[in-house]
Amino acid sequence: MALYGRVALIGLGLIAGSMALAMRRGGLAGHIAGTARTDATRTEALRLGLCDTVHATATEAVAGADLVVLAVPIGAMEGLAAEIAPHLAPGATVTDVGSVKGAVIDAVAPHLPQGVHFIPGHPIAGTEQSGPGAGFAELFDNRWCILTPPEGTDPAAATRLRTLWEGMGARVDEMDAAHHDLVLAVTSHAPHLIAYTMVGVADDLRRVTDSEVIKYSAAGFRDFTRIAASDPTMWRDVFLTNRAATLEILGRFTEELFALQRAIRTGDGEMLHAYFTRTRAIRRGIVEAGQDTDAPDFGRAKTRG
Ligand SMILES: NC(=O)C1=CN([C@@H]2O[C@H](COP(=O)(O)OP(=O)(O)OC[C@H]3O[C@@H](n4cnc5c(N)ncnc54)[C@H](O)[C@@H]3O)[C@@H](O)[C@H]2O)C=CC1
Ligand SMILES: O=C(O)C(=O)Cc1ccc(O)cc1
């Protein structure tokens, strides 16, 4: 028997589309109901076989669902939570996949009725692509998914959601929302901002033509351009909702950057060498601990992009 009888996916983009395909692969959902705002997305989701039914409204999709997944940009979550709240089945679990957790909890939890389990989540897996056609079943394989269940969460509901993510190929960790937001500011949010900035700098530097940027892109800059092609709405919402942690990390980043800038200006090769030796050791530690899921020897499908 399927783990969840009826799953409602709100927002049929990269993450919801990948979840639909991964749930089908694992036989984890009896019925997948989806909702999207436009006719084009609903038609595309049916054509791709993501959903058994697609609905024009979120309230129709969540009716009778035992799992509801909010898979929209963070700024859209509060409005959707308010809209679906009166239509949720008693005992249902509501989860989300947002890249920031504290703000999502503040926005969503107050709207949900007693008897509904709210267990926020965040798959640490994605690409710069968006929309239903961007999804693929292997996206979560060997990737982490972080759950941030609030205190007092029903253990059976949390275990069931953990089992779903494991069934979709992910490894699951639990932590509190504030810690999640700090960790992700370091590992994802600040790096994305740096990529956006670097691509902006190259664009501003008119002495370097566009064709030269493309032609001579070494791997570092190529990765920046891929990341800087990510969805603008999603990333605007990430920075507006993880403000404190991102600003804290960017402050530290700026200090380090100034120190390196000074070392370059003063010709302090010793400082540069010591710094790069330290960072190389960090990278090697990650690979040796088997934490780099993109390493070629990890035996998994690489994230597309
Ligand atoms: N893209 C990535 O790599 C990752 C994204 N996330 C999170 O997952 C969530 C969804 O991201 P993606 O699937 O990448 O985005 P996406 O852009 O591919 O899909 C989002 C979908 O939500 C729809 N939508 C937007 N506002 C809506 C509203 N008010 N009502 C109904 N539908 C609405 C959009 O039309 C779109 O179809 C975001 O909160 C993001 O932070 C989490 C992990 C990775
Ligand atoms: O495409 C990439 O490199 C990513 O970093 C994907 C990603 C984007 C946002 C998340 O919250 C988690 C993963």
Coordinates of C-alpha atoms and ligand atoms in Angstrom, one line a residue:
M1 CA 0.0 0.0 0.0
A2 CA 1.2 3.5 -0.8
L3 CA 2.7 5.6 2.1
Y4 CA 0.2 8.4 1.4
G5 CA -3.2 7.8 -0.2
R6 CA -3.5 11.3 -1.7
V7 CA -0.7 13.8 -2.1
A8 CA -1.5 17.4 -3.1
L9 CA 1.3 19.3 -4.8
I10 CA 0.8 23.1 -4.8
G11 CA 2.9 24.7 -7.5
L12 CA 4.1 22.4 -10.3
G13 CA 7.7 23.5 -10.8
L14 CA 11.1 21.9 -10.6
I15 CA 10.8 20.5 -7.1
A16 CA 7.1 19.4 -7.2
G17 CA 7.7 17.9 -10.6
S18 CA 10.7 15.9 -9.4
M19 CA 8.8 14.9 -6.3
A20 CA 5.9 13.6 -8.4
L21 CA 8.3 11.5 -10.6
A22 CA 10.2 10.2 -7.5
M23 CA 7.0 9.3 -5.7
R24 CA 5.8 7.4 -8.8
R25 CA 9.1 5.6 -9.1
G26 CA 8.9 4.5 -5.5
G27 CA 5.1 3.8 -5.5
L28 CA 4.7 6.1 -2.6
A29 CA 1.5 7.9 -3.4
G30 CA -1.9 6.5 -4.2
H31 CA -3.1 9.6 -6.0
I32 CA -1.1 12.7 -6.9
A33 CA -3.3 15.9 -7.2
G34 CA -1.6 19.0 -8.5
T35 CA -2.5 22.6 -8.8
A36 CA -1.0 25.4 -10.9
R37 CA -2.2 28.9 -11.7
T38 CA -2.0 28.7 -15.5
D39 CA -3.7 26.5 -18.0
A40 CA -0.4 25.9 -19.7
T41 CA 1.3 24.5 -16.6
R42 CA -1.7 22.3 -15.8
T43 CA -1.7 20.9 -19.3
E44 CA 2.1 20.4 -19.3
A45 CA 1.9 18.6 -15.9
L46 CA -0.7 16.1 -17.2
R47 CA 1.2 15.6 -20.5
L48 CA 4.3 14.8 -18.5
G49 CA 2.4 12.3 -16.3
L50 CA 3.3 14.2 -13.1
C51 CA -0.2 14.2 -11.6
D52 CA -3.3 12.0 -11.7
T53 CA -5.5 15.0 -11.5
V54 CA -4.7 18.7 -11.9
H55 CA -6.9 21.4 -10.4
A56 CA -7.4 25.1 -11.1
T57 CA -7.4 25.9 -7.3
A58 CA -5.4 24.7 -4.4
T59 CA -8.5 24.2 -2.3
E60 CA -9.7 21.5 -4.8
A61 CA -6.3 19.8 -4.8
V62 CA -6.0 19.6 -1.0
A63 CA -9.5 18.1 -0.5
G64 CA -9.1 14.7 1.1
A65 CA -5.3 14.8 0.8
D66 CA -3.3 13.2 3.6
L67 CA -0.1 15.1 2.5
V68 CA 0.0 18.6 1.2
V69 CA 3.3 20.0 -0.2
L70 CA 3.8 23.7 -0.6
A71 CA 6.3 24.0 -3.5
V72 CA 6.0 27.6 -4.5
P73 CA 8.4 30.6 -4.0
I74 CA 8.6 31.5 -0.3
G75 CA 6.7 34.8 -0.7
A76 CA 3.6 32.9 -2.0
M77 CA 3.4 30.4 0.9
E78 CA 1.4 32.5 3.4
G79 CA -1.4 33.4 1.0
L80 CA -1.7 29.7 0.0
A81 CA -1.7 28.5 3.6
A82 CA -4.6 30.9 4.4
E83 CA -6.4 29.7 1.3
I84 CA -6.2 26.0 1.9
A85 CA -6.5 26.0 5.7
P86 CA -10.3 25.6 5.9
H87 CA -10.2 22.7 3.4
L88 CA -7.5 20.5 5.0
A89 CA -8.5 17.1 6.1
P90 CA -8.2 16.4 9.9
G91 CA -4.9 14.5 10.5
A92 CA -3.3 15.7 7.2
T93 CA 0.3 16.6 7.1
V94 CA 1.3 19.9 5.5
T95 CA 5.0 20.3 4.5
D96 CA 6.9 22.7 2.3
V97 CA 10.2 22.6 0.3
G98 CA 11.2 26.3 0.8
S99 CA 14.9 27.2 0.9
V100 CA 14.4 29.2 4.1
K101 CA 12.7 27.7 7.2
G102 CA 12.1 30.3 9.9
A103 CA 10.2 32.7 7.7
V104 CA 8.1 29.9 6.2
I105 CA 7.1 28.6 9.7
D106 CA 6.2 32.2 10.8
A107 CA 4.1 32.6 7.6
V108 CA 2.3 29.3 7.4
A109 CA 1.9 27.9 11.0
P110 CA -0.5 30.5 12.3
H111 CA -3.0 29.6 9.5
L112 CA -3.2 25.9 10.0
P113 CA -6.0 24.4 12.1
Q114 CA -5.5 22.1 15.2
G115 CA -5.2 18.5 14.2
V116 CA -3.1 19.2 11.1
H117 CA 0.6 18.3 11.3
F118 CA 3.0 21.0 10.0
I119 CA 6.4 19.6 9.2
P120 CA 8.6 22.0 7.2
G121 CA 11.2 20.5 4.9
H122 CA 14.0 21.5 2.5
P123 CA 15.5 19.2 -0.1
I124 CA 19.1 20.3 -0.6
A125 CA 18.9 19.5 -4.3
G126 CA 18.0 21.5 -7.3
T127 CA 19.1 23.1 -10.5
E128 CA 18.9 26.6 -12.1
Q129 CA 15.9 25.4 -14.1
S130 CA 12.3 25.9 -13.2
G131 CA 8.9 24.8 -14.3
P132 CA 7.2 21.4 -14.5
G133 CA 9.4 20.2 -17.5
A134 CA 12.5 20.7 -15.4
G135 CA 11.7 17.9 -12.9
F136 CA 13.4 14.5 -12.9
A137 CA 12.9 11.5 -10.7
E138 CA 16.6 11.2 -9.7
L139 CA 16.9 14.8 -8.4
F140 CA 16.9 13.7 -4.7
D141 CA 19.0 10.6 -5.0
N142 CA 21.7 10.6 -2.3
R143 CA 20.9 14.3 -1.6
W144 CA 20.0 15.6 1.9
C145 CA 16.6 16.7 2.9
I146 CA 16.4 18.7 6.1
L147 CA 13.2 18.5 8.1
T148 CA 12.6 21.2 10.8
P149 CA 9.7 19.8 12.9
P150 CA 8.6 22.2 15.6
E151 CA 8.6 21.1 19.2
G152 CA 5.7 18.8 20.0
T153 CA 5.4 17.4 16.4
D154 CA 3.6 14.1 16.3
P155 CA 6.4 11.5 16.0
A156 CA 4.4 9.2 13.7
A157 CA 3.7 12.0 11.2
A158 CA 7.4 13.0 11.2
T159 CA 8.5 9.4 10.6
R160 CA 6.0 9.0 7.8
L161 CA 7.4 12.2 6.0
R162 CA 10.9 11.0 6.6
T163 CA 10.0 7.7 5.0
L164 CA 8.6 9.5 2.0
W165 CA 11.9 11.4 1.4
E166 CA 13.9 8.3 1.9
G167 CA 11.6 6.6 -0.6
M168 CA 12.4 9.4 -3.0
G169 CA 16.1 8.7 -2.7
A170 CA 17.1 11.3 -0.1
R171 CA 19.0 11.1 3.2
V172 CA 17.1 12.9 5.9
D173 CA 18.4 15.1 8.8
E174 CA 16.4 17.0 11.4
M175 CA 17.4 20.4 12.9
D176 CA 15.8 23.5 14.2
A177 CA 14.8 26.2 11.8
A178 CA 17.2 28.9 13.0
H179 CA 20.2 26.5 12.6
H180 CA 19.0 25.5 9.2
D181 CA 18.8 29.1 8.0
L182 CA 22.4 29.8 9.3
V183 CA 23.8 26.7 7.7
L184 CA 22.1 27.4 4.4
A185 CA 23.2 31.0 4.4
V186 CA 26.8 29.7 4.4
T187 CA 26.4 26.8 2.0
S188 CA 23.8 28.2 -0.5
H189 CA 22.4 31.7 0.0
A190 CA 25.7 33.7 0.3
P191 CA 27.4 31.7 -2.5
H192 CA 24.4 32.4 -4.8
L193 CA 24.7 36.1 -4.1
I194 CA 28.4 36.0 -4.9
A195 CA 27.7 34.2 -8.2
Y196 CA 25.1 36.9 -9.1
T197 CA 27.5 39.6 -8.2
M198 CA 30.4 38.1 -10.2
V199 CA 28.2 37.7 -13.3
G200 CA 27.0 41.2 -12.9
V201 CA 30.6 42.4 -12.7
A202 CA 31.6 40.6 -15.9
D203 CA 28.5 42.1 -17.6
D204 CA 29.5 45.6 -16.4
L205 CA 33.0 45.3 -17.6
R206 CA 32.5 46.4 -21.1
R207 CA 36.2 46.0 -21.9
V208 CA 35.6 42.3 -21.9
T209 CA 33.2 41.4 -24.6
D210 CA 30.3 38.9 -24.2
S211 CA 31.9 36.5 -26.6
E212 CA 35.2 36.6 -24.6
V213 CA 33.4 35.9 -21.4
I214 CA 31.7 32.8 -23.0
K215 CA 34.8 31.7 -24.9
Y216 CA 37.3 31.9 -22.0
S217 CA 35.0 30.9 -19.1
A218 CA 37.0 28.6 -16.9
A219 CA 34.9 26.2 -14.8
G220 CA 34.6 28.7 -11.9
F221 CA 32.9 31.4 -13.9
R222 CA 30.8 28.9 -15.9
D223 CA 29.4 27.6 -12.6
F224 CA 28.6 31.2 -11.6
T225 CA 26.7 31.8 -14.8
R226 CA 24.7 28.6 -14.3
I227 CA 23.8 29.6 -10.7
A228 CA 23.1 33.2 -11.8
A229 CA 20.5 31.9 -14.2
S230 CA 18.3 30.6 -11.3
D231 CA 14.8 31.8 -10.9
P232 CA 14.7 35.5 -9.9
T233 CA 11.5 35.3 -7.9
M234 CA 12.6 32.4 -5.9
W235 CA 16.0 34.0 -5.0
R236 CA 14.5 37.4 -4.3
D237 CA 12.3 35.6 -1.7
V238 CA 15.3 33.7 -0.2
F239 CA 17.2 36.9 0.5
L240 CA 14.3 38.8 1.8
T241 CA 13.3 36.0 4.2
N242 CA 16.8 34.9 5.4
R243 CA 18.0 38.4 5.9
A244 CA 19.8 38.2 9.2
A245 CA 21.7 35.0 8.6
T246 CA 22.7 36.0 5.0
L247 CA 23.8 39.5 6.2
E248 CA 25.9 37.9 9.0
I249 CA 27.7 35.6 6.5
L250 CA 28.2 38.4 3.9
G251 CA 29.7 40.6 6.6
R252 CA 32.2 37.9 7.4
F253 CA 32.8 37.3 3.7
T254 CA 33.5 41.0 3.1
E255 CA 36.1 41.0 5.9
E256 CA 37.9 38.0 4.5
L257 CA 37.8 39.5 1.0
F258 CA 39.4 42.7 2.2
A259 CA 42.1 40.7 4.0
L260 CA 42.8 38.8 0.7
Q261 CA 42.6 42.0 -1.3
R262 CA 45.2 43.6 1.0
A263 CA 47.5 40.6 0.7
I264 CA 47.4 40.9 -3.1
R265 CA 48.1 44.6 -2.9
T266 CA 51.0 44.3 -0.5
G267 CA 52.3 41.2 -2.3
D268 CA 51.9 39.0 0.8
G269 CA 52.4 35.7 -0.9
E270 CA 52.8 33.9 2.5
M271 CA 49.3 35.0 3.6
L272 CA 47.8 33.9 0.3
H273 CA 49.5 30.5 0.3
A274 CA 48.5 29.8 3.9
Y275 CA 44.9 30.8 3.2
F276 CA 44.6 28.6 0.1
T277 CA 46.3 25.7 2.0
R278 CA 43.7 25.9 4.7
T279 CA 40.8 26.0 2.2
R280 CA 42.2 23.1 0.2
A281 CA 42.3 21.0 3.4
I282 CA 38.6 21.8 4.0
R283 CA 37.7 20.6 0.5
R284 CA 39.8 17.5 0.9
G285 CA 38.1 16.8 4.3
I286 CA 34.7 17.1 2.6
V287 CA 35.6 14.6 -0.1
E288 CA 37.3 12.1 2.2
A289 CA 34.2 12.2 4.5
G290 CA 32.1 11.2 1.5
Q291 CA 30.1 14.4 1.9
D292 CA 30.6 15.5 -1.7
T293 CA 27.6 13.9 -3.5
D294 CA 28.9 15.3 -6.8
A295 CA 32.3 13.5 -6.5
P296 CA 32.7 11.1 -9.4
D297 CA 33.2 8.1 -7.1
F298 CA 29.9 8.6 -5.3
G299 CA 28.0 6.4 -7.7
R300 CA 25.0 8.6 -8.3
A301 CA 23.5 10.6 -11.0
K302 CA 24.9 14.2 -11.1
T303 CA 22.6 17.1 -10.8
R304 CA 21.8 18.4 -14.3
G305 CA 23.0 21.8 -15.4
Ligands
LIG1 N1 15.1 25.5 -7.5 C1 15.8 24.8 -6.6 O1 16.9 24.4 -6.9 C2 15.3 24.6 -5.3 C3 14.1 25.2 -4.8 N2 13.7 25.0 -3.5 C4 12.4 25.7 -3.1 O2 11.3 25.1 -3.7 C5 10.3 26.0 -3.9 C6 9.9 25.9 -5.4 O3 11.0 26.1 -6.2 P1 11.0 25.5 -7.7 O4 10.3 24.3 -7.8 O5 12.5 25.6 -8.1 O6 10.3 26.7 -8.5 P2 9.6 26.7 -9.9 O7 9.6 28.1 -10.3 O8 10.1 25.6 -10.8 O9 8.1 26.3 -9.5 C7 7.3 27.1 -8.6 C8 5.9 27.0 -9.1 O10 5.1 27.7 -8.2 C9 4.1 28.5 -9.0 N3 3.6 29.6 -8.2 C10 4.2 30.7 -7.9 N4 3.4 31.5 -7.1 C11 2.3 30.8 -6.9 C12 1.1 31.0 -6.2 N5 0.9 32.1 -5.6 N6 0.1 30.1 -6.3 C13 0.3 28.9 -6.9 N7 1.4 28.6 -7.6 C14 2.4 29.6 -7.6 C15 4.9 28.9 -10.2 O11 4.0 29.2 -11.3 C16 5.7 27.6 -10.5 O12 5.0 26.7 -11.3 C17 10.9 27.4 -3.6 O13 10.3 27.8 -2.3 C18 12.4 27.2 -3.4 O14 12.9 28.0 -2.4 C19 14.2 24.1 -2.7 C20 15.3 23.4 -3.1 C21 16.0 23.6 -4.4
LIG2 O1 21.6 24.5 -8.7 C1 22.3 24.6 -7.6 O2 23.6 24.6 -7.7 C2 21.7 24.7 -6.3 O3 22.3 25.3 -5.4 C3 20.3 24.2 -6.2 C4 19.6 24.6 -4.9 C5 19.0 25.8 -4.9 C6 18.3 26.1 -3.7 C7 18.2 25.3 -2.7 O4 17.5 25.7 -1.6 C8 18.8 24.1 -2.7 C9 19.5 23.7 -3.8

